[in-house]
Coordinates of C-alpha atoms and ligand atoms in Angstrom, one line a residue:
X1 CA 156.2 124.2 112.2
X2 CA 154.9 124.6 115.5
X3 CA 156.9 122.7 118.0
X4 CA 156.8 121.8 122.0
X5 CA 158.7 119.6 124.2
X6 CA 156.7 117.3 126.5
X7 CA 156.6 114.4 128.8
X8 CA 154.3 111.7 127.6
X9 CA 151.9 110.0 130.4
X10 CA 151.9 106.4 130.3
X11 CA 148.5 104.8 128.8
X12 CA 147.0 103.8 132.2
X13 CA 147.6 107.5 133.5
X14 CA 145.9 108.6 130.1
X15 CA 143.0 106.8 131.4
X16 CA 142.7 108.1 134.7
X17 CA 143.2 111.5 133.4
X18 CA 140.3 110.9 130.8
X19 CA 138.1 110.1 133.8
X20 CA 139.0 113.4 135.7
X21 CA 137.2 114.6 132.7
X22 CA 133.9 113.1 133.6
X23 CA 130.9 115.7 133.6
X24 CA 133.0 118.6 131.7
X25 CA 131.2 120.2 128.8
X26 CA 132.2 118.3 125.9
X27 CA 134.0 121.2 124.0
X28 CA 137.7 121.3 123.9
X29 CA 138.5 118.4 126.1
X30 CA 142.1 117.3 125.4
X31 CA 141.5 113.8 123.8
X32 CA 143.1 110.7 125.3
X33 CA 146.1 110.8 122.8
X34 CA 146.7 114.5 122.9
X35 CA 147.3 114.4 127.1
X36 CA 150.9 115.6 127.8
X37 CA 152.8 117.4 130.5
X38 CA 154.5 120.3 128.4
X39 CA 158.1 121.4 129.3
X40 CA 158.6 124.1 126.8
X41 CA 156.7 125.5 123.7
X42 CA 159.0 126.5 121.2
X43 CA 156.3 128.4 118.6
X44 CA 156.9 128.2 115.0
X45 CA 160.2 127.4 113.7
X46 CA 161.2 126.7 109.9
X47 CA 163.3 123.5 109.1
X48 CA 166.7 124.9 109.8
X49 CA 165.8 126.4 113.3
X50 CA 164.1 123.1 114.0
X51 CA 167.0 120.9 112.9
X52 CA 169.1 123.2 115.4
X53 CA 166.5 122.5 118.3
X54 CA 166.5 118.8 117.7
X55 CA 170.4 118.8 117.8
X56 CA 170.4 120.8 121.2
X57 CA 167.7 118.7 122.5
X58 CA 169.8 115.8 121.9
X59 CA 172.6 117.3 123.9
X60 CA 170.8 117.8 127.0
X61 CA 171.9 115.6 129.8
X62 CA 169.4 115.3 132.7
X63 CA 168.6 112.3 134.9
X64 CA 165.6 110.1 135.0
X65 CA 163.0 110.9 137.9
X66 CA 159.5 109.8 138.9
X67 CA 156.7 112.2 139.0
X68 CA 153.3 112.4 141.1
X69 CA 149.9 113.7 139.6
X70 CA 148.1 115.2 142.2
X71 CA 144.9 117.1 142.3
X72 CA 143.2 119.5 139.6
X73 CA 143.6 123.3 139.2
X74 CA 142.2 126.0 136.9
X75 CA 144.3 128.9 135.1
X76 CA 142.4 132.2 134.9
X77 CA 141.2 133.3 138.0
X78 CA 137.6 134.3 138.2
X79 CA 137.2 133.9 134.7
X80 CA 139.1 130.5 134.1
X81 CA 139.9 129.4 130.8
X82 CA 141.8 126.4 131.2
X83 CA 141.4 123.1 133.6
X84 CA 144.3 121.0 134.6
X85 CA 145.5 118.0 136.4
X86 CA 148.2 119.2 138.9
X87 CA 151.8 117.6 139.1
X88 CA 153.3 117.0 142.7
X89 CA 156.3 119.2 143.4
X90 CA 159.7 118.0 141.6
X91 CA 163.1 119.7 141.5
X92 CA 163.9 117.4 138.9
X93 CA 161.3 118.3 136.6
X94 CA 162.1 122.0 137.1
X95 CA 165.6 121.2 136.4
X96 CA 164.6 119.2 133.0
X97 CA 162.5 122.3 131.9
X98 CA 165.5 124.5 132.6
X99 CA 167.8 122.4 130.6
X100 CA 165.3 122.1 127.7
X101 CA 164.9 126.0 127.4
X102 CA 168.2 126.4 127.7
X103 CA 168.9 124.2 125.0
X104 CA 166.4 126.0 122.9
X105 CA 168.1 129.4 123.8
X106 CA 171.3 127.8 122.6
X107 CA 169.6 127.1 119.1
X108 CA 168.4 130.5 118.8
X109 CA 165.0 129.8 119.6
X110 CA 163.6 132.5 121.5
X111 CA 161.6 131.2 125.0
X112 CA 159.5 133.3 127.5
X113 CA 160.8 134.4 130.7
X114 CA 157.7 133.6 132.4
X115 CA 157.6 130.8 135.1
X116 CA 157.2 126.9 134.5
X117 CA 153.8 126.1 135.9
X118 CA 153.8 122.1 135.3
X119 CA 150.0 120.9 134.7
X120 CA 148.3 118.7 131.7
X121 CA 145.6 120.6 130.3
X122 CA 142.3 118.5 130.3
X123 CA 140.2 121.3 129.0
X124 CA 140.3 124.8 127.6
X125 CA 137.2 127.1 128.7
X126 CA 135.3 129.4 126.1
X127 CA 134.2 132.6 128.4
X128 CA 131.2 131.6 130.2
X129 CA 131.0 128.0 129.3
X130 CA 131.0 126.7 132.8
X131 CA 129.4 128.7 135.5
X132 CA 131.6 129.6 138.4
X133 CA 130.0 126.9 140.8
X134 CA 130.2 124.2 138.4
X135 CA 134.1 125.0 138.1
X136 CA 133.9 124.6 141.8
X137 CA 132.4 121.6 141.9
X138 CA 134.9 119.9 139.4
X139 CA 137.6 121.5 141.2
X140 CA 136.2 119.8 144.5
X141 CA 135.8 116.6 142.8
X142 CA 139.1 116.1 141.5
X143 CA 140.9 117.6 144.9
X144 CA 141.7 114.0 145.7
X145 CA 143.6 112.8 142.3
X146 CA 146.7 111.2 143.0
X147 CA 148.7 109.0 140.6
X148 CA 152.4 107.7 140.7
X149 CA 155.2 107.5 141.3
X150 CA 155.2 107.5 137.4
X151 CA 158.8 106.9 135.9
X152 CA 160.0 109.7 133.2
X153 CA 162.7 108.3 131.3
X154 CA 162.8 110.5 128.2
X155 CA 160.9 113.6 127.0
X156 CA 159.5 114.2 123.6
X157 CA 159.6 116.8 120.6
X158 CA 156.2 117.3 119.0
X159 CA 154.7 119.1 116.1
X160 CA 151.5 120.6 116.7
X161 CA 149.0 121.1 113.6
X162 CA 146.1 123.3 114.5
X163 CA 142.7 121.9 113.5
X164 CA 139.2 123.3 113.4
X165 CA 138.2 121.1 116.0
X166 CA 141.2 120.0 117.8
X167 CA 145.3 120.4 117.5
X168 CA 146.9 117.0 115.9
X169 CA 150.5 116.1 117.9
X170 CA 153.0 114.0 116.0
X171 CA 155.9 113.0 118.0
X172 CA 159.0 114.0 116.0
X173 CA 161.8 113.0 118.4
X174 CA 162.4 111.2 121.6
X175 CA 165.5 112.2 123.8
X176 CA 166.5 109.8 126.6
X177 CA 167.0 110.7 130.4
X178 CA 170.3 109.5 132.2
X179 CA 169.8 106.2 134.3
Ligands
3AM201 O1 148.4 122.0 126.9 P1 149.3 122.7 127.5 O2 149.1 124.2 128.0 O3 150.5 122.1 128.4 O4 149.3 125.6 125.7 C1 149.8 124.8 124.8 C2 150.1 123.6 125.0 O5 150.3 123.2 126.2 C3 151.1 125.3 124.4 O6 152.0 124.6 124.1 C4 151.2 123.2 124.0 C5 150.8 122.1 122.5 O7 150.2 123.4 122.0 N1 150.9 126.5 123.8 C6 150.6 127.1 122.3 N2 150.4 128.2 122.2 C7 151.4 128.8 122.8 C8 152.2 129.9 123.1 N3 151.9 130.8 122.1 C9 151.7 127.8 124.0 N4 152.5 128.0 125.1 C10 152.9 129.1 125.3 N5 153.0 130.3 124.3

Protein backbone atom coordinates (compact mmCIF):
# COMPACT_ATOMS: atom_id res chain seq x y z
CA UNK A 1 0.00 0.00 0.00
CA UNK A 2 1.03 3.58 -0.71
CA UNK A 3 1.34 5.47 2.57
CA UNK A 4 2.02 9.04 3.66
CA UNK A 5 1.77 11.05 6.88
CA UNK A 6 0.00 14.38 6.96
CA UNK A 7 -1.71 17.01 9.06
CA UNK A 8 -5.45 17.28 8.38
CA UNK A 9 -6.79 20.84 8.03
CA UNK A 10 -9.92 21.64 10.07
CA UNK A 11 -13.14 21.84 8.03
CA UNK A 12 -13.36 25.65 8.07
CA UNK A 13 -9.82 25.92 6.73
CA UNK A 14 -10.67 23.38 3.99
CA UNK A 15 -13.53 25.68 2.96
CA UNK A 16 -11.15 28.61 2.67
CA UNK A 17 -8.56 26.53 0.77
CA UNK A 18 -11.24 25.44 -1.70
CA UNK A 19 -12.17 29.11 -2.15
CA UNK A 20 -8.56 29.73 -3.24
CA UNK A 21 -9.16 27.31 -6.14
CA UNK A 22 -11.74 29.65 -7.68
CA UNK A 23 -10.77 30.61 -11.20
CA UNK A 24 -8.35 27.70 -11.69
CA UNK A 25 -8.92 25.21 -14.53
CA UNK A 26 -10.98 22.33 -13.20
CA UNK A 27 -8.62 19.39 -13.86
CA UNK A 28 -6.69 17.86 -10.95
CA UNK A 29 -7.88 20.28 -8.30
CA UNK A 30 -7.40 18.74 -4.85
CA UNK A 31 -10.87 17.83 -3.57
CA UNK A 32 -12.03 19.26 -0.22
CA UNK A 33 -11.66 15.90 1.55
CA UNK A 34 -8.18 15.33 0.09
CA UNK A 35 -6.62 18.62 1.23
CA UNK A 36 -3.69 17.90 3.56
CA UNK A 37 -0.30 19.13 4.71
CA UNK A 38 2.14 16.29 3.96
CA UNK A 39 4.76 15.47 6.57
CA UNK A 40 6.37 12.56 4.72
CA UNK A 41 5.69 10.27 1.77
CA UNK A 42 6.64 6.65 2.48
CA UNK A 43 5.88 5.07 -0.91
CA UNK A 44 4.60 1.56 -1.54
CA UNK A 45 5.03 -0.70 1.54
CA UNK A 46 4.06 -4.32 2.14
CA UNK A 47 1.89 -5.22 5.14
CA UNK A 48 4.75 -6.13 7.49
CA UNK A 49 6.69 -2.95 6.75
CA UNK A 50 3.51 -0.91 7.15
CA UNK A 51 2.97 -2.48 10.60
CA UNK A 52 6.54 -1.58 11.58
CA UNK A 53 5.99 1.97 10.34
CA UNK A 54 2.73 2.27 12.30
CA UNK A 55 4.50 1.09 15.48
CA UNK A 56 7.36 3.55 14.94
CA UNK A 57 4.99 6.46 14.29
CA UNK A 58 3.15 5.55 17.49
CA UNK A 59 6.44 6.13 19.30
CA UNK A 60 6.94 9.66 17.96
CA UNK A 61 7.10 12.14 20.82
CA UNK A 62 6.60 15.74 19.70
CA UNK A 63 4.74 18.68 21.19
CA UNK A 64 1.45 20.14 19.98
CA UNK A 65 1.73 23.43 18.14
CA UNK A 66 -0.21 26.01 16.16
CA UNK A 67 0.23 26.71 12.47
CA UNK A 68 -0.57 29.62 10.21
CA UNK A 69 -1.34 29.33 6.53
CA UNK A 70 0.08 32.15 4.54
CA UNK A 71 -0.10 33.09 0.86
CA UNK A 72 0.11 30.81 -2.16
CA UNK A 73 2.91 29.57 -4.38
CA UNK A 74 3.90 27.43 -7.34
CA UNK A 75 6.50 24.69 -7.70
CA UNK A 76 8.24 24.23 -11.01
CA UNK A 77 9.64 27.68 -11.82
CA UNK A 78 8.90 28.88 -15.35
CA UNK A 79 6.86 25.70 -16.00
CA UNK A 80 4.69 25.50 -12.89
CA UNK A 81 3.48 21.99 -12.14
CA UNK A 82 1.82 22.44 -8.75
CA UNK A 83 -0.04 25.29 -7.07
CA UNK A 84 -0.20 25.36 -3.30
CA UNK A 85 -1.22 27.26 -0.19
CA UNK A 86 1.78 28.23 1.91
CA UNK A 87 2.53 27.53 5.55
CA UNK A 88 3.91 30.10 7.99
CA UNK A 89 7.41 29.50 9.37
CA UNK A 90 7.15 26.86 12.10
CA UNK A 91 10.13 25.25 13.83
CA UNK A 92 7.66 22.86 15.55
CA UNK A 93 6.42 21.62 12.16
CA UNK A 94 9.98 20.92 10.99
CA UNK A 95 10.67 19.19 14.29
CA UNK A 96 7.63 16.94 13.78
CA UNK A 97 8.70 16.24 10.19
CA UNK A 98 12.19 15.23 11.42
CA UNK A 99 10.71 12.92 14.08
CA UNK A 100 8.37 11.29 11.55
CA UNK A 101 11.15 10.82 8.97
CA UNK A 102 13.44 9.32 11.62
CA UNK A 103 10.69 6.95 12.81
CA UNK A 104 10.22 5.81 9.22
CA UNK A 105 13.96 5.17 8.80
CA UNK A 106 13.97 3.24 12.08
CA UNK A 107 11.18 1.09 10.59
CA UNK A 108 13.31 0.42 7.51
CA UNK A 109 11.49 2.82 5.19
CA UNK A 110 13.84 4.69 2.84
CA UNK A 111 13.27 8.43 3.12
CA UNK A 112 14.47 10.96 0.55
CA UNK A 113 17.10 13.40 1.82
CA UNK A 114 15.51 16.38 0.09
CA UNK A 115 14.56 19.39 2.17
CA UNK A 116 11.04 19.44 3.58
CA UNK A 117 8.93 22.07 1.83
CA UNK A 118 5.61 22.38 3.69
CA UNK A 119 2.66 23.13 1.39
CA UNK A 120 -0.97 22.25 0.82
CA UNK A 121 -1.44 21.17 -2.79
CA UNK A 122 -4.39 22.96 -4.38
CA UNK A 123 -3.86 21.90 -7.99
CA UNK A 124 -1.50 19.89 -10.14
CA UNK A 125 -0.87 21.38 -13.56
CA UNK A 126 -0.41 19.63 -16.86
CA UNK A 127 2.32 21.17 -19.03
CA UNK A 128 0.93 24.31 -20.65
CA UNK A 129 -2.42 24.03 -18.88
CA UNK A 130 -2.21 27.59 -17.56
CA UNK A 131 -0.39 30.37 -19.42
CA UNK A 132 2.27 32.12 -17.30
CA UNK A 133 0.18 35.30 -17.08
CA UNK A 134 -2.77 33.40 -15.66
CA UNK A 135 -0.55 31.69 -13.07
CA UNK A 136 0.90 35.09 -12.12
CA UNK A 137 -2.59 36.56 -11.70
CA UNK A 138 -3.64 33.63 -9.50
CA UNK A 139 -0.50 34.01 -7.38
CA UNK A 140 -1.15 37.75 -6.99
CA UNK A 141 -4.79 37.11 -6.07
CA UNK A 142 -3.84 34.62 -3.34
CA UNK A 143 -0.91 36.60 -1.92
CA UNK A 144 -3.00 38.01 0.93
CA UNK A 145 -4.36 34.65 2.03
CA UNK A 146 -3.94 34.08 5.74
CA UNK A 147 -5.45 31.62 8.20
CA UNK A 148 -4.65 30.77 11.76
CA UNK A 149 -3.56 30.09 14.32
CA UNK A 150 -4.67 26.53 13.50
CA UNK A 151 -4.11 24.06 16.36
CA UNK A 152 -2.23 20.87 15.42
CA UNK A 153 -2.99 18.19 18.00
CA UNK A 154 -2.27 15.04 15.98
CA UNK A 155 -0.89 13.78 12.71
CA UNK A 156 -2.27 10.98 10.59
CA UNK A 157 -1.24 8.07 8.42
CA UNK A 158 -3.07 7.82 5.09
CA UNK A 159 -3.30 5.17 2.43
CA UNK A 160 -3.32 6.64 -1.07
CA UNK A 161 -5.07 4.73 -3.83
CA UNK A 162 -4.40 6.22 -7.22
CA UNK A 163 -7.53 6.56 -9.31
CA UNK A 164 -8.01 7.46 -12.93
CA UNK A 165 -9.53 10.81 -12.03
CA UNK A 166 -8.31 11.51 -8.47
CA UNK A 167 -6.54 9.63 -5.69
CA UNK A 168 -8.52 8.37 -2.71
CA UNK A 169 -6.94 8.98 0.69
CA UNK A 170 -8.07 6.76 3.57
CA UNK A 171 -7.03 7.55 7.12
CA UNK A 172 -5.27 4.50 8.57
CA UNK A 173 -4.19 5.81 11.98
CA UNK A 174 -3.98 8.93 14.13
CA UNK A 175 -1.09 9.81 16.46
CA UNK A 176 -1.55 12.37 19.23
CA UNK A 177 0.99 15.06 20.01
CA UNK A 178 2.02 15.95 23.55
CA UNK A 179 0.07 18.72 25.31
O1 LIG B 1 -0.01 16.86 -2.18
P1 LIG B 1 1.37 16.74 -1.62
O2 LIG B 1 2.40 17.25 -2.56
O3 LIG B 1 1.50 17.28 -0.25
O4 LIG B 1 2.84 14.76 -3.77
C1 LIG B 1 2.18 13.70 -3.13
C2 LIG B 1 1.20 14.12 -2.08
O5 LIG B 1 1.69 15.22 -1.37
C3 LIG B 1 3.20 12.96 -2.33
O6 LIG B 1 2.49 12.33 -1.28
C4 LIG B 1 1.26 12.97 -1.08
C5 LIG B 1 0.14 11.98 -1.24
O7 LIG B 1 0.21 11.38 -2.48
N1 LIG B 1 3.89 12.01 -3.17
C6 LIG B 1 3.32 11.13 -4.02
N2 LIG B 1 4.28 10.42 -4.64
C7 LIG B 1 5.46 10.87 -4.16
C8 LIG B 1 6.81 10.53 -4.40
N3 LIG B 1 7.16 9.57 -5.26
C9 LIG B 1 5.21 11.89 -3.23
N4 LIG B 1 6.18 12.53 -2.58
C10 LIG B 1 7.44 12.17 -2.86
N5 LIG B 1 7.76 11.20 -3.73
